[in-house]
PDB file of C-alpha atoms in Angstrom:
ATOM      1  CA  MET U 761     -14.736 -12.627  18.908  1.00 89.00           C
ATOM      2  CA  VAL U 762     -14.409 -10.397  15.856  1.00 94.00           C
ATOM      3  CA  THR U 763     -17.395  -8.079  15.328  1.00 95.00           C
ATOM      4  CA  GLU U 764     -19.398  -8.308  12.104  1.00 96.00           C
ATOM      5  CA  LYS U 765     -18.981  -4.583  11.424  1.00 94.00           C
ATOM      6  CA  PHE U 766     -15.208  -4.816  11.630  1.00 95.00           C
ATOM      7  CA  LYS U 767     -15.111  -8.037   9.597  1.00 97.00           C
ATOM      8  CA  ASN U 768     -17.225  -6.547   6.802  1.00 97.00           C
ATOM      9  CA  MET U 769     -15.043  -3.431   6.756  1.00 96.00           C
ATOM     10  CA  ALA U 770     -11.697  -5.271   6.819  1.00 97.00           C
ATOM     11  CA  LEU U 771     -12.736  -7.684   4.047  1.00 98.00           C
ATOM     12  CA  SER U 772     -13.343  -4.805   1.668  1.00 98.00           C
ATOM     13  CA  PHE U 773     -11.362  -1.951   0.103  1.00 98.00           C
ATOM     14  CA  ALA U 774     -11.620   0.132   3.277  1.00 96.00           C
ATOM     15  CA  GLY U 775      -8.325   1.707   4.310  1.00 94.00           C
ATOM     16  CA  CYS U 776      -7.169   1.983   0.678  1.00 96.00           C
ATOM     17  CA  ASP U 777      -6.723   4.969  -1.632  1.00 96.00           C
ATOM     18  CA  GLY U 778      -7.769   2.698  -4.487  1.00 97.00           C
ATOM     19  CA  GLY U 779      -7.239   3.217  -8.190  1.00 97.00           C
ATOM     20  CA  ASN U 780      -7.240   0.706 -11.037  1.00 98.00           C
ATOM     21  CA  LEU U 781      -7.170  -2.911  -9.809  1.00 98.00           C
ATOM     22  CA  GLN U 782      -6.133  -4.027 -13.287  1.00 97.00           C
ATOM     23  CA  SER U 783      -3.044  -1.840 -13.233  1.00 98.00           C
ATOM     24  CA  GLU U 784       0.311  -3.620 -13.561  1.00 98.00           C
ATOM     25  CA  VAL U 785       1.581  -2.028 -10.349  1.00 98.00           C
ATOM     26  CA  TRP U 786       0.039  -2.056  -6.888  1.00 98.00           C
ATOM     27  CA  PHE U 787       1.427  -0.182  -3.888  1.00 98.00           C
ATOM     28  CA  CYS U 788       0.884  -1.285  -0.301  1.00 98.00           C
ATOM     29  CA  GLY U 789       1.698   0.469   2.961  1.00 96.00           C
ATOM     30  CA  MET U 790       0.955  -0.622   6.513  1.00 94.00           C
ATOM     31  CA  GLU U 791      -1.981   1.685   7.310  1.00 92.00           C
ATOM     32  CA  TRP U 792      -3.110   5.243   6.897  1.00 89.00           C
ATOM     33  CA  GLY U 793      -1.642   7.756   9.316  1.00 81.00           C
ATOM     34  CA  GLY U 794      -3.804  10.175  11.232  1.00 69.00           C
ATOM     35  CA  THR U 795      -5.111  10.911  14.669  1.00 62.00           C
ATOM     36  CA  GLN U 796      -5.955   8.185  17.161  1.00 55.00           C
ATOM     37  CA  ASN U 797      -9.432   6.732  16.907  1.00 59.00           C
ATOM     38  CA  ASN U 798     -12.440   8.110  18.748  1.00 62.00           C
ATOM     39  CA  ASP U 799     -16.182   7.457  18.626  1.00 60.00           C
ATOM     40  CA  GLU U 800     -16.714   9.682  15.587  1.00 60.00           C
ATOM     41  CA  LYS U 801     -13.883   8.094  13.617  1.00 62.00           C
ATOM     42  CA  ILE U 802     -14.999   4.585  14.536  1.00 63.00           C
ATOM     43  CA  ALA U 803     -18.441   5.405  13.133  1.00 59.00           C
ATOM     44  CA  SER U 804     -17.039   6.569   9.771  1.00 61.00           C
ATOM     45  CA  ASP U 805     -13.828   4.537   9.382  1.00 72.00           C
ATOM     46  CA  PHE U 806     -15.534   1.218  10.085  1.00 85.00           C
ATOM     47  CA  ASP U 807     -17.815   1.393   7.057  1.00 90.00           C
ATOM     48  CA  ALA U 808     -17.201  -1.299   4.428  1.00 95.00           C
ATOM     49  CA  GLN U 809     -15.949  -0.154   1.020  1.00 95.00           C
ATOM     50  CA  PRO U 810     -17.180  -2.746  -1.507  1.00 96.00           C
ATOM     51  CA  GLU U 811     -15.597  -1.026  -4.529  1.00 96.00           C
ATOM     52  CA  PRO U 812     -12.216   0.717  -4.841  1.00 96.00           C
ATOM     53  CA  THR U 813     -12.085   4.477  -4.414  1.00 96.00           C
ATOM     54  CA  SER U 814      -9.619   6.657  -6.351  1.00 97.00           C
ATOM     55  CA  TRP U 815      -7.683   9.913  -6.330  1.00 97.00           C
ATOM     56  CA  GLN U 816     -10.466  11.303  -8.517  1.00 95.00           C
ATOM     57  CA  ASP U 817     -12.903  11.084  -5.618  1.00 95.00           C
ATOM     58  CA  LYS U 818     -13.735  14.127  -3.518  1.00 93.00           C
ATOM     59  CA  ASP U 819     -12.420  12.507  -0.322  1.00 90.00           C
ATOM     60  CA  PHE U 820      -8.993  12.014  -1.928  1.00 92.00           C
ATOM     61  CA  LYS U 821      -8.655  15.378  -3.636  1.00 90.00           C
ATOM     62  CA  GLY U 822      -5.091  16.661  -3.252  1.00 92.00           C
ATOM     63  CA  SER U 823      -3.655  13.250  -2.349  1.00 94.00           C
ATOM     64  CA  TRP U 824      -0.588  14.090  -4.433  1.00 94.00           C
ATOM     65  CA  SER U 825       0.469  16.631  -1.797  1.00 94.00           C
ATOM     66  CA  ALA U 826       1.378  13.880   0.725  1.00 94.00           C
ATOM     67  CA  GLN U 827       5.102  13.068   0.650  1.00 94.00           C
ATOM     68  CA  TYR U 828       4.475   9.308   0.445  1.00 95.00           C
ATOM     69  CA  ASN U 829       2.180   9.769  -2.546  1.00 97.00           C
ATOM     70  CA  GLN U 830       4.748  12.007  -4.206  1.00 97.00           C
ATOM     71  CA  LYS U 831       7.211   9.113  -3.879  1.00 98.00           C
ATOM     72  CA  ILE U 832       4.681   6.922  -5.685  1.00 98.00           C
ATOM     73  CA  CYS U 833       4.805   9.464  -8.518  1.00 98.00           C
ATOM     74  CA  TRP U 834       8.616   9.207  -8.508  1.00 98.00           C
ATOM     75  CA  PHE U 835       8.398   5.417  -8.734  1.00 98.00           C
ATOM     76  CA  LEU U 836       5.960   5.487 -11.650  1.00 98.00           C
ATOM     77  CA  HIS U 837       8.012   8.166 -13.417  1.00 98.00           C
ATOM     78  CA  TYR U 838      11.083   5.902 -13.402  1.00 98.00           C
ATOM     79  CA  PHE U 839       9.170   2.650 -13.909  1.00 98.00           C
ATOM     80  CA  TYR U 840       7.333   3.778 -17.052  1.00 98.00           C
ATOM     81  CA  ASP U 841       9.767   6.528 -18.113  1.00 98.00           C
ATOM     82  CA  LEU U 842       6.946   9.075 -17.921  1.00 97.00           C
ATOM     83  CA  TYR U 843       7.695  12.574 -19.148  1.00 96.00           C
ATOM     84  CA  TRP U 844       7.626  15.030 -16.221  1.00 95.00           C
ATOM     85  CA  GLU U 845       9.443  18.216 -17.217  1.00 93.00           C
ATOM     86  CA  LYS U 846       7.867  21.437 -15.826  1.00 92.00           C
ATOM     87  CA  MET U 847       4.848  19.557 -14.434  1.00 96.00           C
ATOM     88  CA  SER U 848       3.485  19.971 -10.924  1.00 97.00           C
ATOM     89  CA  TYR U 849       2.496  16.830  -9.002  1.00 97.00           C
ATOM     90  CA  GLN U 850      -1.141  17.619  -9.733  1.00 97.00           C
ATOM     91  CA  GLN U 851      -0.453  17.917 -13.463  1.00 97.00           C
ATOM     92  CA  PHE U 852       1.532  14.672 -13.413  1.00 98.00           C
ATOM     93  CA  VAL U 853      -1.283  12.807 -11.623  1.00 97.00           C
ATOM     94  CA  GLU U 854      -3.949  14.185 -13.951  1.00 97.00           C
ATOM     95  CA  THR U 855      -1.910  13.591 -17.115  1.00 97.00           C
ATOM     96  CA  TYR U 856      -1.114   9.955 -16.366  1.00 98.00           C
ATOM     97  CA  LYS U 857      -4.301   9.175 -14.378  1.00 98.00           C
ATOM     98  CA  ILE U 858      -2.378   8.087 -11.279  1.00 98.00           C
ATOM     99  CA  MET U 859      -4.664   6.052  -8.966  1.00 98.00           C
ATOM    100  CA  TYR U 860      -7.643   6.689 -11.242  1.00 97.00           C
ATOM    101  CA  ARG U 861     -10.416   4.086 -11.227  1.00 95.00           C
ATOM    102  CA  LYS U 862     -10.470   3.790 -15.015  1.00 91.00           C
ATOM    103  CA  PRO U 863      -9.312   1.086 -17.431  1.00 93.00           C
ATOM    104  CA  ASP U 864      -6.297   3.270 -18.262  1.00 95.00           C
ATOM    105  CA  GLY U 865      -5.715   4.369 -14.657  1.00 97.00           C
ATOM    106  CA  CYS U 866      -2.125   3.948 -13.513  1.00 98.00           C
ATOM    107  CA  GLY U 867      -1.615   2.195 -10.193  1.00 98.00           C
ATOM    108  CA  PHE U 868      -3.608   0.841  -7.282  1.00 98.00           C
ATOM    109  CA  LYS U 869      -2.797   1.864  -3.705  1.00 98.00           C
ATOM    110  CA  MET U 870      -3.826  -0.025  -0.576  1.00 98.00           C
ATOM    111  CA  ASN U 871      -2.868  -0.765   3.019  1.00 97.00           C
ATOM    112  CA  MET U 872      -2.340  -4.071   4.767  1.00 97.00           C
ATOM    113  CA  PHE U 873      -4.265  -2.877   7.836  1.00 96.00           C
ATOM    114  CA  PRO U 874      -7.527  -0.913   7.661  1.00 94.00           C
ATOM    115  CA  ILE U 875      -7.461   1.096  10.922  1.00 91.00           C
ATOM    116  CA  ARG U 876      -5.508   4.363  10.866  1.00 86.00           C
ATOM    117  CA  PHE U 877      -2.843   5.103  13.485  1.00 83.00           C
ATOM    118  CA  LYS U 878      -0.666   8.158  13.974  1.00 76.00           C
ATOM    119  CA  GLY U 879       2.429   5.960  14.094  1.00 71.00           C
ATOM    120  CA  ARG U 880       3.553   2.543  15.251  1.00 72.00           C
ATOM    121  CA  LYS U 881       5.231   4.013  18.331  1.00 72.00           C
ATOM    122  CA  ASP U 882       1.931   5.655  19.297  1.00 69.00           C
ATOM    123  CA  VAL U 883      -0.414   2.680  18.916  1.00 77.00           C
ATOM    124  CA  LYS U 884      -2.885   2.690  21.781  1.00 80.00           C
ATOM    125  CA  TRP U 885      -5.241  -0.282  21.754  1.00 86.00           C
ATOM    126  CA  ASP U 886      -7.951   0.944  24.085  1.00 85.00           C
ATOM    127  CA  GLU U 887     -11.387  -0.180  25.207  1.00 88.00           C
ATOM    128  CA  LEU U 888     -13.012   1.612  22.272  1.00 87.00           C
ATOM    129  CA  LEU U 889     -11.057  -0.413  19.711  1.00 89.00           C
ATOM    130  CA  ASP U 890     -11.531  -3.589  21.748  1.00 91.00           C
ATOM    131  CA  LYS U 891     -15.297  -3.129  21.621  1.00 91.00           C
ATOM    132  CA  ALA U 892     -15.401  -2.043  17.962  1.00 91.00           C
ATOM    133  CA  THR U 893     -13.251  -4.917  16.640  1.00 94.00           C
ATOM    134  CA  GLY U 894     -13.652  -7.728  19.137  1.00 95.00           C
ATOM    135  CA  PHE U 895      -9.862  -7.969  19.592  1.00 95.00           C
ATOM    136  CA  ASP U 896      -8.225  -7.422  22.974  1.00 94.00           C
ATOM    137  CA  SER U 897      -4.849  -6.341  21.552  1.00 94.00           C
ATOM    138  CA  PHE U 898      -3.139  -4.820  18.532  1.00 93.00           C
ATOM    139  CA  HIS U 899      -1.292  -8.129  18.037  1.00 95.00           C
ATOM    140  CA  ALA U 900      -4.552 -10.100  17.755  1.00 97.00           C
ATOM    141  CA  TYR U 901      -5.937  -7.513  15.304  1.00 96.00           C
ATOM    142  CA  ARG U 902      -2.772  -7.639  13.200  1.00 96.00           C
ATOM    143  CA  GLU U 903      -2.740 -11.448  13.032  1.00 97.00           C
ATOM    144  CA  TRP U 904      -6.387 -11.574  11.969  1.00 98.00           C
ATOM    145  CA  CYS U 905      -5.804  -9.016   9.205  1.00 98.00           C
ATOM    146  CA  VAL U 906      -2.703 -10.773   7.861  1.00 98.00           C
ATOM    147  CA  THR U 907      -4.655 -14.025   7.622  1.00 98.00           C
ATOM    148  CA  HIS U 908      -8.151 -12.966   6.560  1.00 98.00           C
ATOM    149  CA  ARG U 909      -7.715  -9.575   4.886  1.00 98.00           C
ATOM    150  CA  GLY U 910      -4.700 -11.145   3.170  1.00 98.00           C
ATOM    151  CA  GLU U 911      -6.920 -13.888   1.763  1.00 98.00           C
ATOM    152  CA  PHE U 912      -9.323 -11.232   0.438  1.00 98.00           C
ATOM    153  CA  PHE U 913      -6.552  -9.380  -1.390  1.00 98.00           C
ATOM    154  CA  ARG U 914      -4.884 -12.547  -2.676  1.00 97.00           C
ATOM    155  CA  GLU U 915      -8.198 -13.266  -4.391  1.00 97.00           C
ATOM    156  CA  GLN U 916      -8.055  -9.762  -5.932  1.00 98.00           C
ATOM    157  CA  MET U 917      -4.534 -10.578  -7.136  1.00 97.00           C
ATOM    158  CA  ARG U 918      -5.740 -13.818  -8.738  1.00 97.00           C
ATOM    159  CA  LYS U 919      -8.514 -11.944 -10.523  1.00 97.00           C
ATOM    160  CA  ASN U 920      -6.468  -8.959 -11.706  1.00 98.00           C
ATOM    161  CA  GLN U 921      -2.951 -10.378 -12.085  1.00 98.00           C
ATOM    162  CA  PRO U 922      -0.753  -7.354 -11.267  1.00 98.00           C
ATOM    163  CA  LYS U 923       2.868  -7.777 -12.299  1.00 98.00           C
ATOM    164  CA  LEU U 924       4.160  -6.098  -9.151  1.00 98.00           C
ATOM    165  CA  VAL U 925       3.036  -5.421  -5.604  1.00 98.00           C
ATOM    166  CA  MET U 926       5.409  -2.831  -4.119  1.00 98.00           C
ATOM    167  CA  CYS U 927       5.236  -2.805  -0.298  1.00 98.00           C
ATOM    168  CA  THR U 928       6.939  -0.306   2.005  1.00 98.00           C
ATOM    169  CA  GLY U 929       8.076  -0.899   5.573  1.00 95.00           C
ATOM    170  CA  ILE U 930      10.663  -3.612   6.201  1.00 96.00           C
ATOM    171  CA  GLU U 931       9.693  -3.937   9.877  1.00 94.00           C
ATOM    172  CA  GLU U 932       6.544  -5.690   8.606  1.00 96.00           C
ATOM    173  CA  LYS U 933       8.229  -7.642   5.795  1.00 97.00           C
ATOM    174  CA  GLU U 934       7.258 -11.088   7.074  1.00 97.00           C
ATOM    175  CA  ASN U 935       3.640 -10.020   7.419  1.00 98.00           C
ATOM    176  CA  PHE U 936       3.647  -8.467   3.931  1.00 98.00           C
ATOM    177  CA  PHE U 937       4.755 -11.792   2.442  1.00 98.00           C
ATOM    178  CA  ARG U 938       2.262 -13.745   4.537  1.00 98.00           C
ATOM    179  CA  PHE U 939      -0.440 -11.293   3.432  1.00 98.00           C
ATOM    180  CA  PHE U 940       0.280 -11.419  -0.317  1.00 98.00           C
ATOM    181  CA  ALA U 941       1.953 -14.811  -0.772  1.00 95.00           C
ATOM    182  CA  GLY U 942       0.462 -16.832   2.066  1.00 94.00           C
ATOM    183  CA  GLU U 943       3.843 -17.526   3.681  1.00 94.00           C
ATOM    184  CA  ALA U 944       6.920 -15.642   4.899  1.00 92.00           C
ATOM    185  CA  ASN U 945       9.249 -17.174   2.316  1.00 95.00           C
ATOM    186  CA  TYR U 946      11.332 -14.543   0.515  1.00 97.00           C
ATOM    187  CA  GLN U 947      14.753 -13.637  -0.872  1.00 98.00           C
ATOM    188  CA  THR U 948      17.042 -10.703  -0.135  1.00 98.00           C
ATOM    189  CA  LEU U 949      18.751  -8.339  -2.570  1.00 98.00           C
ATOM    190  CA  ASP U 950      21.520  -5.949  -1.523  1.00 97.00           C
ATOM    191  CA  CYS U 951      20.926  -2.647  -3.326  1.00 97.00           C
ATOM    192  CA  GLY U 952      23.928  -0.833  -1.850  1.00 95.00           C
ATOM    193  CA  ARG U 953      22.388   1.774   0.438  1.00 94.00           C
ATOM    194  CA  PHE U 954      19.327  -0.310   1.262  1.00 96.00           C
ATOM    195  CA  THR U 955      18.020  -3.888   1.103  1.00 97.00           C
ATOM    196  CA  LEU U 956      15.108  -5.160  -0.978  1.00 98.00           C
ATOM    197  CA  PHE U 957      13.113  -8.279  -0.081  1.00 98.00           C
ATOM    198  CA  TYR U 958      11.132 -10.162  -2.730  1.00 98.00           C
ATOM    199  CA  ALA U 959       9.170 -13.285  -3.655  1.00 97.00           C
ATOM    200  CA  MET U 960       7.021 -14.514  -6.522  1.00 96.00           C
ATOM    201  CA  HIS U 961       3.383 -15.408  -5.882  1.00 95.00           C
ATOM    202  CA  GLY U 962       1.929 -16.894  -9.029  1.00 94.00           C
ATOM    203  CA  ASN U 963       2.632 -14.366 -11.770  1.00 95.00           C
ATOM    204  CA  THR U 964       3.102 -11.462  -9.338  1.00 98.00           C
ATOM    205  CA  LEU U 965       6.384 -10.178  -7.928  1.00 98.00           C
ATOM    206  CA  VAL U 966       5.944  -9.046  -4.325  1.00 98.00           C
ATOM    207  CA  CYS U 967       8.661  -6.641  -3.088  1.00 98.00           C
ATOM    208  CA  VAL U 968       9.233  -4.975   0.271  1.00 98.00           C
ATOM    209  CA  SER U 969      11.495  -1.932   0.499  1.00 98.00           C
ATOM    210  CA  PRO U 970      12.333   0.473   3.324  1.00 97.00           C
ATOM    211  CA  PHE U 971       9.698   3.125   3.969  1.00 95.00           C
ATOM    212  CA  TRP U 972       9.611   5.952   1.424  1.00 96.00           C
ATOM    213  CA  GLY U 973      10.906   8.717   3.669  1.00 90.00           C
ATOM    214  CA  GLY U 974      12.960   9.228   6.828  1.00 87.00           C
ATOM    215  CA  LYS U 975      16.734   9.337   7.081  1.00 87.00           C
ATOM    216  CA  ASN U 976      17.197   5.607   6.347  1.00 88.00           C
ATOM    217  CA  GLY U 977      14.410   5.121   3.821  1.00 94.00           C
ATOM    218  CA  ILE U 978      13.909   5.797   0.127  1.00 97.00           C
ATOM    219  CA  ASN U 979      14.375   9.537   0.525  1.00 95.00           C
ATOM    220  CA  SER U 980      16.028  10.713  -2.709  1.00 97.00           C
ATOM    221  CA  TYR U 981      15.567  10.501  -6.464  1.00 97.00           C
ATOM    222  CA  GLU U 982      18.810   8.502  -6.609  1.00 97.00           C
ATOM    223  CA  LYS U 983      17.566   5.826  -4.216  1.00 98.00           C
ATOM    224  CA  MET U 984      14.189   5.641  -5.934  1.00 98.00           C
ATOM    225  CA  GLU U 985      15.786   5.142  -9.335  1.00 98.00           C
ATOM    226  CA  VAL U 986      18.012   2.378  -7.924  1.00 98.00           C
ATOM    227  CA  LEU U 987      14.944   0.725  -6.390  1.00 98.00           C
ATOM    228  CA  VAL U 988      13.009   0.855  -9.660  1.00 98.00           C
ATOM    229  CA  ARG U 989      15.921  -0.538 -11.719  1.00 98.00           C
ATOM    230  CA  LYS U 990      16.364  -3.429  -9.264  1.00 98.00           C
ATOM    231  CA  VAL U 991      12.653  -4.213  -9.383  1.00 98.00           C
ATOM    232  CA  GLN U 992      12.678  -4.085 -13.190  1.00 98.00           C
ATOM    233  CA  ASP U 993      15.626  -6.511 -13.237  1.00 98.00           C
ATOM    234  CA  LEU U 994      13.687  -8.927 -11.015  1.00 98.00           C
ATOM    235  CA  LEU U 995      10.630  -8.653 -13.278  1.00 98.00           C
ATOM    236  CA  ARG U 996      12.722  -9.439 -16.361  1.00 97.00           C
ATOM    237  CA  LYS U 997      14.104 -12.553 -14.641  1.00 93.00           C
ATOM    238  CA  SER U 998      10.744 -13.750 -13.331  1.00 87.00           C
TER     239      SER U 998
END
């Protein structure tokens, strides 16, 4: 049976970088990376986060140095045609208030799952996680999050009406659509060097692309610009 501590944490903004919920664009990954969980991490990572954090916060200082977050900057640069000549990532983030928790903050960043793992190939669901969550397997944990954490964030979507939720990681595409749209019903778009999956949920376009990195992912300015133009085309048609 799911523990109350885990439930309260998962049905909150824990596991998210945060930003402006009223931004037009949300970004969603699978989960934070990092070292495998231990007693100390369980104590800190399992705290509920009732309000969104942001890249302005001390705990997220320097977030723009992570390659995935730099790709978010690429996306927003192409999406909004933001001027970026001779700017560092830090200057870009500060100029355009990327993931700032302000009315004019640009973007909101979250994760489908709240517990950090080093990588999907290294997931070790041990006795510590069993006891802390109440789940006896990673599969049971994942299913609960898709259903219940998904319901929490669908309510946030209804309240804030983002135009786009941009998800990354096609190996979890069905769960992304279940999470944000309530069902794994989606369409496929051939973008040449990669495939984009998409669906409308109310007034929000939900897209799933390959991961932003790696040899087969969105790993170049060219691919990112193609992705953004395809997404913009879908938004115009929606």
